[in-house]
Amino acid sequence: MDTAFIIETMIKIVVLLTIFSALAGLGTYFERKVLAFMQRRLGPMHVGPFGLLQVAADGIKLFTKEDIIPQNVVKPIFKIAPVITAATAFIAAAAIPFWPEFTVFGYTVHPIVADINIGILFILGVMAVGLYGPLLGGMASANKFSLISAARSAAVFISYEVISGLSLLAPLMLVGSLSLIDINNYQSGGIGNWIIWTQPVAFILFWIAAFAETGRTPFHLIANDHEIIDGFGTEYSGMRWGLFFIGEYANMFFISFVIAIVFLGGFGDGTIAGAIQLLLKVSFFFFFFLWTRAAWPDVRPDQLMWLCWKVLMPIAVLNVVVTGVVILVQGGL
Amino acid sequence: MFEAIAFYLFAALTISMFTITVMTQQALYALSAMAAGMIFISAFFFILGADFLGAVQIIVYTGAVMALYAFGMMFFDTTRTVVEKRTNPRFVIVLATLAALLTVLVVIVPIIAVDMPAQLPIDPSAGNSQAVGMVLFTKYLVPFELAAVMLLVAMVAGIVLAGKKMDKSLTLMAEEEIELMQTAQYTPVAHEEVH
């Protein structure tokens, strides 16, 4: 390993952390503005132009607030839980190609921190570890509402991992590779080559599973304000509470990147136009998370389980089987 | 050099995590340390270039340990320490001796053994997941299928054990119907069926 590689990787990591931490903060601003627009309110508007500096104000508040650790909690676990959520979100991002490769001063930059050839597996696996944050935080809190939230996060995790894995299996069978760059190049021929046209069912299933994995509204039962206060976050304050949200919003961005790359062509042929298209697709998926929150009620935990095991899983398995048969027939047996 | 640093770092982390798992009296510490240890093991696969197995290690064990957490939640108050009853000190002595012997063996084996050639060397033309697939569906096909059958048996057994009256939904039934069902449950014939 040469020094240039190490320096390059370090720079990439710093850039990625800076951009997406900032975006996670801005994500809260977008969310409040979009929700306000849909509920005919104004949203944040007093701090800075259009309320944009509200993010900074929130950040200052979270950073300077007293870090309260209640008496009966299991202290080490309680302290480390928010860090797990935030850290795993960014570790998962290491395998996401955010931008096609480009050349600066004759030096080709690959905007991906670690181009491992099983990228998609790594991303899904590490992103799933992020659910340990709510689980551990809830179990360590010595609070009944937090414990309910922890139980729910375990249930959501165990069931929706199955859906996201099975639904991704079908497109992966088509591409024959687990690398996100290969998946992207498979679709580089233009809009007609996008996997969404050959795998519409897998696309819908993965999209639904993405809502469960990020804990967004129709499946927001892990921290459902009107039933269990703030769930795992009830006993948290200050920046530890904030870290949960940095993790959640970063995960929303990263899963949007994954959906856009796997199903909607990613950055296409690698030109600047393709890269901007990727950002537009990601913005759409991020906006859709917020849109759903404004428009849909939360489902009950039993409805969530019913949907997962009795509806989505059989469809996902059927989809895999049908895809396999079609590939076999097309390949001329 | 980086491999060596990473190896010793993750070896120390893994061993300390599993030590906590065994030594602690706190269910939550034990489970969390075990989850962390399982994830640290994946680092060894990544160092060896077996990316696929590394990612699978993370995916499989986070899910498996998550299920253990669910049991922990059901059986213990996870914020209290669990006092174990050690009735037989001889048992502990035997286990400790065996563990010590095993440690000595692990350290000695690389000194006396010769370098082992790989039985199935990696085909450089095939990718990581392809290589795993090839081995799994040729050399290890029978164990693979057997594992699948065993999982199926476990699933069927689980459904049979847990699934009494799964065709009825208490939410959709009227109160009278539920009462009728509950009284039917306590008649002698049906009683034997239930237990």
Coordinates of C-alpha atoms in Angstrom, one line a residue:
Chain A
M1 CA 0.0 0.0 0.0
D2 CA 1.5 3.3 -1.0
T3 CA 1.3 6.6 0.8
A4 CA -0.7 8.2 -2.0
F5 CA -3.5 5.6 -1.5
I6 CA -3.6 6.2 2.2
I7 CA -3.7 10.0 1.9
E8 CA -6.4 9.7 -0.8
T9 CA -8.6 7.5 1.4
M10 CA -8.1 9.8 4.4
I11 CA -9.3 12.8 2.3
K12 CA -12.2 10.8 1.0
I13 CA -13.3 9.8 4.5
V14 CA -13.0 13.4 5.8
V15 CA -15.0 14.8 2.8
L16 CA -17.7 12.2 3.1
L17 CA -18.1 12.7 6.9
T18 CA -18.2 16.5 6.5
I19 CA -20.7 16.5 3.6
F20 CA -23.1 14.0 5.0
S21 CA -23.0 15.3 8.6
A22 CA -23.9 18.7 7.2
L23 CA -26.5 17.1 5.0
A24 CA -28.0 15.2 7.9
G25 CA -28.4 18.5 9.7
L26 CA -29.9 20.2 6.7
G27 CA -32.1 17.1 6.3
T28 CA -33.9 18.1 9.5
Y29 CA -34.5 21.6 8.0
F30 CA -35.9 20.2 4.8
E31 CA -38.1 17.8 6.7
R32 CA -39.6 20.6 8.8
K33 CA -40.1 22.8 5.7
V34 CA -41.7 20.1 3.7
L35 CA -44.0 19.0 6.5
A36 CA -44.9 22.6 7.2
F37 CA -45.7 23.2 3.5
M38 CA -47.9 20.1 3.4
Q39 CA -49.7 21.0 6.6
R40 CA -50.1 24.7 5.5
R41 CA -47.7 26.1 8.1
L42 CA -44.5 28.2 7.7
G43 CA -42.0 26.0 9.4
P44 CA -38.7 27.4 10.6
M45 CA -38.5 31.1 9.4
H46 CA -37.0 33.3 12.1
V47 CA -33.3 32.3 12.3
G48 CA -31.5 33.5 9.2
P49 CA -32.9 33.7 5.6
F50 CA -35.8 31.3 5.2
G51 CA -34.9 29.9 8.6
L52 CA -31.9 28.3 7.2
L53 CA -29.7 29.0 10.2
Q54 CA -32.2 27.1 12.4
V55 CA -29.9 24.1 11.7
A56 CA -27.0 25.9 13.3
A57 CA -29.2 27.0 16.2
D58 CA -30.3 23.4 16.8
G59 CA -26.7 22.2 16.6
I60 CA -25.5 24.8 19.2
K61 CA -28.3 23.8 21.5
L62 CA -27.6 20.0 21.2
F63 CA -23.9 20.4 21.6
T64 CA -24.1 22.7 24.7
K65 CA -26.9 21.0 26.5
E66 CA -26.1 19.0 29.6
D67 CA -25.5 15.3 28.9
I68 CA -27.8 13.7 31.4
I69 CA -27.2 10.1 32.3
P70 CA -30.0 8.8 34.5
Q71 CA -29.2 6.9 37.7
N72 CA -30.4 3.4 36.9
V73 CA -29.3 3.0 33.3
V74 CA -26.6 0.6 32.3
K75 CA -24.0 3.3 31.8
P76 CA -21.5 2.0 29.2
I77 CA -24.2 0.6 26.9
F78 CA -26.3 3.7 27.3
K79 CA -23.4 5.9 26.3
I80 CA -22.3 3.9 23.3
A81 CA -25.7 3.2 21.7
P82 CA -26.1 6.6 19.9
V83 CA -22.6 6.3 18.6
I84 CA -23.4 2.9 17.0
T85 CA -26.3 4.4 15.0
A86 CA -24.2 7.3 13.8
A87 CA -21.0 5.4 13.1
T88 CA -22.5 2.4 11.3
A89 CA -24.4 4.8 9.0
F90 CA -21.1 6.3 7.8
I91 CA -19.2 3.0 7.8
A92 CA -21.9 1.7 5.4
A93 CA -21.3 4.7 3.2
A94 CA -17.7 3.5 2.6
A95 CA -18.9 1.2 -0.2
I96 CA -21.3 3.6 -2.0
P97 CA -20.1 5.2 -5.3
F98 CA -21.4 8.8 -4.9
W99 CA -20.1 10.2 -8.2
P100 CA -18.6 8.8 -11.3
E101 CA -14.8 8.8 -11.4
F102 CA -13.2 12.1 -12.6
T103 CA -9.7 13.4 -13.3
V104 CA -8.2 16.4 -11.4
F105 CA -4.7 17.6 -12.5
G106 CA -4.1 14.3 -14.3
Y107 CA -5.0 12.2 -11.2
T108 CA -8.1 9.9 -11.5
V109 CA -10.3 10.1 -8.4
H110 CA -12.7 7.3 -7.6
P111 CA -15.3 8.8 -5.3
I112 CA -15.8 5.6 -3.3
V113 CA -13.9 5.0 -0.1
A114 CA -13.5 1.2 -0.5
D115 CA -14.3 -0.4 -3.8
I116 CA -15.0 -3.9 -2.4
N117 CA -16.6 -6.3 -4.9
I118 CA -19.4 -7.2 -2.5
G119 CA -20.4 -3.6 -1.9
I120 CA -24.2 -4.0 -1.7
L121 CA -23.9 -6.8 0.9
F122 CA -21.5 -4.7 3.0
I123 CA -23.8 -1.7 2.9
L124 CA -27.0 -3.7 3.8
G125 CA -25.2 -5.6 6.6
V126 CA -23.5 -2.6 8.2
M127 CA -26.7 -0.4 7.8
A128 CA -28.6 -3.2 9.7
V129 CA -26.1 -3.0 12.6
G130 CA -27.3 0.6 13.0
L131 CA -30.6 -0.8 14.5
Y132 CA -28.5 -1.9 17.4
G133 CA -28.4 1.7 18.5
P134 CA -32.2 1.9 19.3
L135 CA -32.1 -1.6 20.6
L136 CA -29.2 -1.1 23.1
G137 CA -30.4 2.4 24.0
G138 CA -33.8 1.2 24.7
M139 CA -32.7 -1.8 26.7
A140 CA -30.1 0.1 28.8
S141 CA -32.5 3.0 29.6
A142 CA -34.4 1.4 32.5
N143 CA -37.5 2.8 31.2
K144 CA -40.6 0.9 30.1
F145 CA -41.3 2.9 27.0
S146 CA -37.7 2.6 25.9
L147 CA -37.9 -1.2 26.5
I148 CA -41.0 -1.4 24.3
S149 CA -39.2 0.5 21.6
A150 CA -36.2 -1.8 21.9
A151 CA -38.5 -4.9 21.5
R152 CA -40.0 -3.3 18.4
S153 CA -36.7 -2.4 16.9
A154 CA -35.6 -6.1 17.3
A155 CA -38.9 -7.2 15.6
V156 CA -38.6 -4.8 12.7
F157 CA -34.9 -5.7 12.2
I158 CA -35.5 -9.4 12.1
S159 CA -38.4 -9.2 9.7
Y160 CA -37.4 -6.5 7.3
E161 CA -33.9 -7.7 6.8
V162 CA -35.5 -10.7 5.1
I163 CA -37.5 -8.4 2.7
S164 CA -34.6 -6.2 1.7
G165 CA -32.3 -9.2 1.2
L166 CA -34.8 -11.2 -0.8
S167 CA -35.9 -8.3 -3.0
L168 CA -32.3 -7.4 -3.8
L169 CA -31.5 -11.0 -4.8
A170 CA -33.5 -10.8 -8.0
P171 CA -31.7 -7.8 -9.5
L172 CA -28.4 -9.2 -8.4
M173 CA -29.2 -12.4 -10.3
L174 CA -29.6 -10.3 -13.4
V175 CA -26.4 -8.4 -13.0
G176 CA -24.3 -11.3 -11.7
S177 CA -22.3 -9.1 -9.4
L178 CA -22.5 -7.7 -5.9
S179 CA -20.5 -4.6 -6.7
L180 CA -22.4 -1.3 -6.9
I181 CA -20.1 -0.1 -9.7
D182 CA -20.9 -3.3 -11.8
I183 CA -24.6 -2.8 -11.1
N184 CA -24.3 0.8 -12.3
N185 CA -22.4 -0.2 -15.4
Y186 CA -25.0 -2.9 -16.2
Q187 CA -27.5 0.0 -16.6
S188 CA -25.2 2.5 -18.3
G189 CA -27.0 2.1 -21.7
G190 CA -29.6 4.7 -20.8
I191 CA -33.1 4.8 -19.4
G192 CA -34.2 1.6 -21.2
N193 CA -31.6 -0.5 -19.4
W194 CA -32.7 0.5 -15.9
I195 CA -33.4 -2.5 -13.6
I196 CA -36.7 -1.0 -12.5
W197 CA -38.2 -2.0 -15.9
T198 CA -37.2 -5.7 -15.5
Q199 CA -37.6 -5.9 -11.7
P200 CA -40.5 -3.5 -10.8
V201 CA -41.7 -5.8 -8.0
A202 CA -38.2 -6.0 -6.4
F203 CA -38.0 -2.2 -6.6
I204 CA -41.3 -1.6 -4.7
L205 CA -40.4 -4.3 -2.1
F206 CA -36.9 -2.8 -1.5
W207 CA -38.4 0.7 -1.2
I208 CA -40.9 -0.5 1.4
A209 CA -38.1 -2.2 3.3
A210 CA -36.0 0.9 3.2
F211 CA -38.7 2.7 5.1
A212 CA -38.6 0.0 7.8
E213 CA -34.8 0.0 8.0
T214 CA -34.5 3.8 8.4
G215 CA -37.5 3.8 10.7
R216 CA -39.4 6.4 8.8
T217 CA -43.1 7.1 9.1
P218 CA -45.3 4.3 8.1
F219 CA -43.0 2.1 10.1
H220 CA -42.0 4.7 12.7
L221 CA -43.2 2.5 15.6
I222 CA -39.7 2.3 17.1
A223 CA -40.0 5.9 18.4
N224 CA -43.7 6.6 18.0
D225 CA -44.3 9.8 19.9
H226 CA -48.0 9.4 20.5
E227 CA -47.7 5.9 22.1
I228 CA -44.3 5.5 23.7
I229 CA -43.0 9.0 24.1
D230 CA -39.7 9.0 22.2
G231 CA -39.1 5.3 22.5
F232 CA -35.4 4.6 22.8
G233 CA -34.7 8.4 22.9
T234 CA -36.8 9.1 26.0
E235 CA -34.0 9.1 28.5
Y236 CA -31.4 10.8 26.2
S237 CA -30.5 14.4 26.0
G238 CA -28.1 16.7 24.3
M239 CA -25.7 15.4 21.7
R240 CA -26.3 11.7 22.4
W241 CA -29.9 12.2 21.4
G242 CA -28.7 14.2 18.4
L243 CA -26.4 11.4 17.3
F244 CA -29.4 9.1 16.8
F245 CA -30.8 11.7 14.4
I246 CA -27.6 12.2 12.5
G247 CA -27.5 8.5 12.0
E248 CA -31.2 8.3 10.9
Y249 CA -30.9 11.2 8.4
A250 CA -27.5 9.9 7.0
N251 CA -29.1 6.5 6.6
M252 CA -32.0 8.1 4.7
F253 CA -29.5 9.7 2.3
F254 CA -27.4 6.5 1.9
I255 CA -30.4 4.2 1.3
S256 CA -31.7 6.7 -1.3
F257 CA -28.3 6.4 -3.0
V258 CA -28.6 2.6 -2.9
I259 CA -32.1 2.6 -4.4
A260 CA -31.1 5.1 -7.1
I261 CA -28.0 3.1 -8.0
V262 CA -29.5 -0.4 -8.0
F263 CA -32.8 0.3 -9.6
L264 CA -32.7 3.6 -11.4
G265 CA -29.4 3.5 -13.4
G266 CA -27.2 5.3 -10.8
F267 CA -24.9 7.8 -12.5
G268 CA -25.4 6.2 -15.9
D269 CA -22.4 6.4 -18.3
G270 CA -20.3 8.4 -15.9
T271 CA -20.7 11.9 -17.4
I272 CA -21.4 15.0 -15.4
A273 CA -25.0 14.9 -16.6
G274 CA -25.3 11.4 -15.3
A275 CA -23.9 12.4 -12.0
I276 CA -26.4 15.3 -11.7
Q277 CA -29.2 12.9 -12.6
L278 CA -28.0 10.6 -9.7
L279 CA -28.3 13.5 -7.3
L280 CA -31.8 14.4 -8.6
K281 CA -32.9 10.8 -8.1
V282 CA -31.5 10.7 -4.6
S283 CA -33.2 14.0 -3.8
F284 CA -36.5 12.6 -5.0
F285 CA -36.2 9.5 -2.8
F286 CA -35.2 11.7 0.2
F287 CA -38.2 14.0 -0.5
F288 CA -40.4 10.9 -0.8
F289 CA -39.5 9.9 2.8
L290 CA -40.7 13.4 4.0
W291 CA -43.7 13.3 1.8
T292 CA -44.8 9.9 3.2
R293 CA -44.4 11.3 6.7
A294 CA -46.7 14.1 6.0
A295 CA -49.3 12.0 4.2
W296 CA -49.5 8.7 5.9
P297 CA -50.4 7.5 9.4
D298 CA -48.3 5.0 11.3
V299 CA -49.1 1.3 11.1
R300 CA -49.5 -0.8 14.2
P301 CA -46.8 -3.3 15.1
D302 CA -49.0 -6.3 14.3
Q303 CA -49.9 -4.8 11.0
L304 CA -46.2 -4.3 10.2
M305 CA -45.6 -8.0 11.0
W306 CA -48.6 -9.1 9.0
L307 CA -47.4 -7.0 6.0
C308 CA -43.9 -8.4 6.2
W309 CA -44.5 -12.1 6.7
K310 CA -47.8 -12.7 4.9
V311 CA -47.6 -10.2 2.0
L312 CA -44.1 -9.0 1.2
M313 CA -42.1 -12.1 1.9
P314 CA -44.2 -14.5 -0.3
I315 CA -44.1 -11.9 -3.1
A316 CA -40.3 -11.5 -2.7
V317 CA -39.7 -15.3 -2.8
L318 CA -42.0 -15.7 -5.9
N319 CA -40.1 -12.8 -7.5
V320 CA -36.8 -14.6 -7.0
V321 CA -38.1 -17.9 -8.3
V322 CA -39.7 -16.3 -11.4
T323 CA -36.5 -14.3 -12.1
G324 CA -34.5 -17.5 -11.8
V325 CA -36.8 -19.4 -14.2
V326 CA -36.7 -16.5 -16.8
I327 CA -32.9 -16.3 -16.7
L328 CA -32.7 -20.1 -17.1
V329 CA -35.1 -20.1 -20.1
Q330 CA -33.4 -17.1 -21.7
G331 CA -30.0 -18.6 -21.3
G332 CA -31.2 -21.5 -23.4
L333 CA -31.1 -24.0 -20.5
Chain B
M1 CA 2.5 -4.3 7.7
F2 CA -1.0 -3.0 7.7
E3 CA -2.3 -6.5 7.7
A4 CA -0.3 -7.3 10.8
I5 CA -1.4 -4.2 12.7
A6 CA -5.1 -4.8 11.7
F7 CA -4.8 -8.5 12.7
Y8 CA -3.3 -7.8 16.2
L9 CA -5.8 -5.0 16.8
F10 CA -8.8 -7.0 15.9
A11 CA -7.5 -10.2 17.6
A12 CA -7.1 -8.2 20.8
L13 CA -10.5 -6.7 20.4
T14 CA -12.2 -10.0 19.6
I15 CA -10.6 -11.8 22.6
S16 CA -11.5 -9.0 25.0
M17 CA -15.1 -8.9 23.8
F18 CA -15.6 -12.6 24.2
T19 CA -13.9 -12.5 27.6
I20 CA -16.5 -9.9 28.6
T21 CA -19.2 -12.2 27.2
V22 CA -18.1 -15.1 29.4
M23 CA -17.0 -13.2 32.6
T24 CA -19.7 -10.6 33.1
Q25 CA -22.8 -11.1 35.2
Q26 CA -24.9 -8.5 33.2
A27 CA -27.0 -10.0 30.5
L28 CA -26.8 -6.7 28.5
Y29 CA -23.0 -6.6 28.7
A30 CA -22.7 -10.2 27.7
L31 CA -25.0 -9.8 24.6
S32 CA -23.5 -6.5 23.5
A33 CA -19.9 -7.8 23.8
M34 CA -20.9 -10.9 21.9
A35 CA -22.4 -8.9 19.1
A36 CA -19.3 -6.7 18.9
G37 CA -17.0 -9.8 19.0
M38 CA -18.9 -11.4 16.1
I39 CA -18.6 -8.2 14.1
F40 CA -14.9 -7.9 14.9
I41 CA -14.4 -11.4 13.6
S42 CA -15.5 -10.2 10.1
A43 CA -12.4 -8.1 10.1
F44 CA -10.2 -11.3 9.8
F45 CA -12.2 -12.3 6.7
F46 CA -11.6 -8.8 5.2
I47 CA -7.9 -9.0 6.0
L48 CA -7.7 -12.4 4.3
G49 CA -9.4 -11.0 1.2
A50 CA -12.6 -13.0 1.7
D51 CA -14.9 -10.0 1.4
F52 CA -18.0 -12.1 0.8
L53 CA -17.6 -14.2 4.0
G54 CA -16.8 -11.0 5.9
A55 CA -20.0 -9.3 4.9
V56 CA -22.0 -12.5 5.5
Q57 CA -20.4 -12.8 8.9
I58 CA -21.8 -9.3 9.8
I59 CA -25.2 -9.9 8.3
V60 CA -25.8 -13.4 9.8
Y61 CA -24.4 -12.7 13.3
T62 CA -26.1 -9.3 13.8
G63 CA -29.4 -11.0 13.0
A64 CA -28.6 -14.1 15.2
V65 CA -27.5 -12.0 18.2
M66 CA -30.5 -9.8 17.8
A67 CA -32.7 -12.8 18.3
L68 CA -30.7 -13.6 21.5
Y69 CA -31.4 -10.0 22.7
A70 CA -35.1 -10.7 22.2
F71 CA -34.8 -13.8 24.5
G72 CA -32.7 -11.7 27.0
M73 CA -35.5 -9.2 27.1
M74 CA -38.0 -11.9 27.8
F75 CA -36.1 -13.8 30.5
F76 CA -34.1 -11.1 32.4
D77 CA -34.3 -7.7 33.7
T78 CA -31.4 -6.6 31.6
T79 CA -30.5 -3.6 33.8
R80 CA -29.7 -5.9 36.8
T81 CA -26.9 -8.3 37.4
V82 CA -27.8 -12.0 37.2
V83 CA -26.4 -14.0 40.1
E84 CA -25.5 -17.5 38.9
K85 CA -25.6 -20.5 41.1
R86 CA -22.4 -22.5 40.9
T87 CA -23.2 -25.8 42.6
N88 CA -20.3 -27.8 41.4
P89 CA -16.8 -26.3 41.6
R90 CA -15.3 -29.4 40.0
F91 CA -17.1 -28.6 36.8
V92 CA -15.4 -25.2 36.7
I93 CA -11.9 -26.7 37.3
V94 CA -12.4 -29.2 34.5
L95 CA -13.5 -26.5 32.1
A96 CA -10.6 -24.2 33.1
T97 CA -8.0 -27.0 32.6
L98 CA -9.4 -27.8 29.2
A99 CA -9.3 -24.2 28.2
A100 CA -5.7 -23.8 29.3
L101 CA -4.7 -27.0 27.4
L102 CA -6.5 -25.6 24.3
T103 CA -4.6 -22.3 24.6
V104 CA -1.3 -24.1 24.8
L105 CA -2.1 -26.3 21.8
V106 CA -3.2 -23.2 19.8
V107 CA 0.2 -21.5 20.5
I108 CA 2.3 -24.6 19.9
V109 CA 0.7 -25.9 16.7
P110 CA 2.2 -23.2 14.3
I111 CA 5.6 -24.0 15.8
I112 CA 5.6 -27.7 15.1
A113 CA 3.4 -27.9 12.0
V114 CA 4.7 -27.4 8.5
D115 CA 3.0 -24.9 6.1
M116 CA -0.2 -26.4 4.9
P117 CA -0.9 -26.1 1.2
A118 CA -4.4 -25.0 0.4
Q119 CA -6.6 -27.9 -0.6
L120 CA -8.8 -25.8 -2.8
P121 CA -6.7 -22.9 -4.0
I122 CA -8.6 -19.8 -5.0
D123 CA -9.3 -19.6 -8.7
P124 CA -8.0 -16.1 -9.5
S125 CA -10.3 -15.7 -12.5
A126 CA -13.5 -16.1 -10.3
G127 CA -14.7 -13.4 -8.0
N128 CA -15.2 -13.8 -4.3
S129 CA -18.9 -14.7 -4.3
Q130 CA -18.5 -16.9 -7.4
A131 CA -15.7 -18.9 -5.6
V132 CA -17.9 -19.5 -2.6
G133 CA -20.8 -20.6 -4.9
M134 CA -18.6 -23.0 -6.8
V135 CA -17.3 -24.7 -3.6
L136 CA -20.8 -24.7 -2.1
F137 CA -22.5 -26.4 -5.0
T138 CA -19.8 -28.9 -5.8
K139 CA -17.7 -30.2 -3.0
Y140 CA -19.9 -29.2 -0.1
L141 CA -23.3 -29.8 -1.8
V142 CA -24.4 -32.5 0.6
P143 CA -23.7 -30.7 3.8
F144 CA -25.3 -27.6 2.3
E145 CA -28.5 -29.4 1.4
L146 CA -28.5 -31.1 4.8
A147 CA -28.2 -27.8 6.6
A148 CA -31.2 -26.6 4.5
V149 CA -33.2 -29.6 5.4
M150 CA -32.3 -29.2 9.1
L151 CA -33.4 -25.5 9.0
L152 CA -36.7 -26.6 7.4
V153 CA -37.2 -29.2 10.2
A154 CA -36.5 -26.5 12.8
M155 CA -39.0 -24.2 11.2
V156 CA -41.8 -26.8 10.9
A157 CA -41.2 -27.8 14.5
G158 CA -41.3 -24.2 15.6
I159 CA -44.6 -23.6 13.8
V160 CA -46.1 -26.8 15.3
L161 CA -44.9 -25.8 18.9
A162 CA -46.0 -22.2 18.7
G163 CA -48.9 -22.3 16.3
K164 CA -52.0 -23.3 18.3
K165 CA -55.2 -21.8 16.8
M166 CA -53.3 -19.8 14.3
D167 CA -56.3 -20.0 11.9
K168 CA -58.3 -17.8 14.3
S169 CA -57.8 -14.1 14.9
L170 CA -58.8 -12.9 18.3
T171 CA -59.0 -9.3 17.0
L172 CA -61.6 -10.2 14.4
M173 CA -63.7 -12.4 16.6
A174 CA -66.7 -11.3 18.6
E175 CA -66.6 -11.6 22.4
E176 CA -69.0 -14.5 22.5
E177 CA -67.0 -16.5 20.1
I178 CA -63.8 -16.0 22.2
E179 CA -65.6 -17.1 25.3
L180 CA -67.0 -20.1 23.5
M181 CA -63.5 -21.0 22.4
Q182 CA -62.0 -20.6 25.8
T183 CA -64.7 -22.8 27.4
A184 CA -64.1 -25.4 24.8
Q185 CA -60.4 -25.3 25.7
Y186 CA -61.2 -26.5 29.3
T187 CA -63.2 -29.6 28.4
P188 CA -61.2 -32.7 29.2
V189 CA -60.8 -33.9 25.6
A190 CA -59.6 -30.6 24.2
H191 CA -57.4 -30.1 27.3
E192 CA -55.2 -33.0 26.4
E193 CA -54.9 -31.7 22.9
V194 CA -53.7 -28.3 24.1
H195 CA -51.0 -29.7 26.5

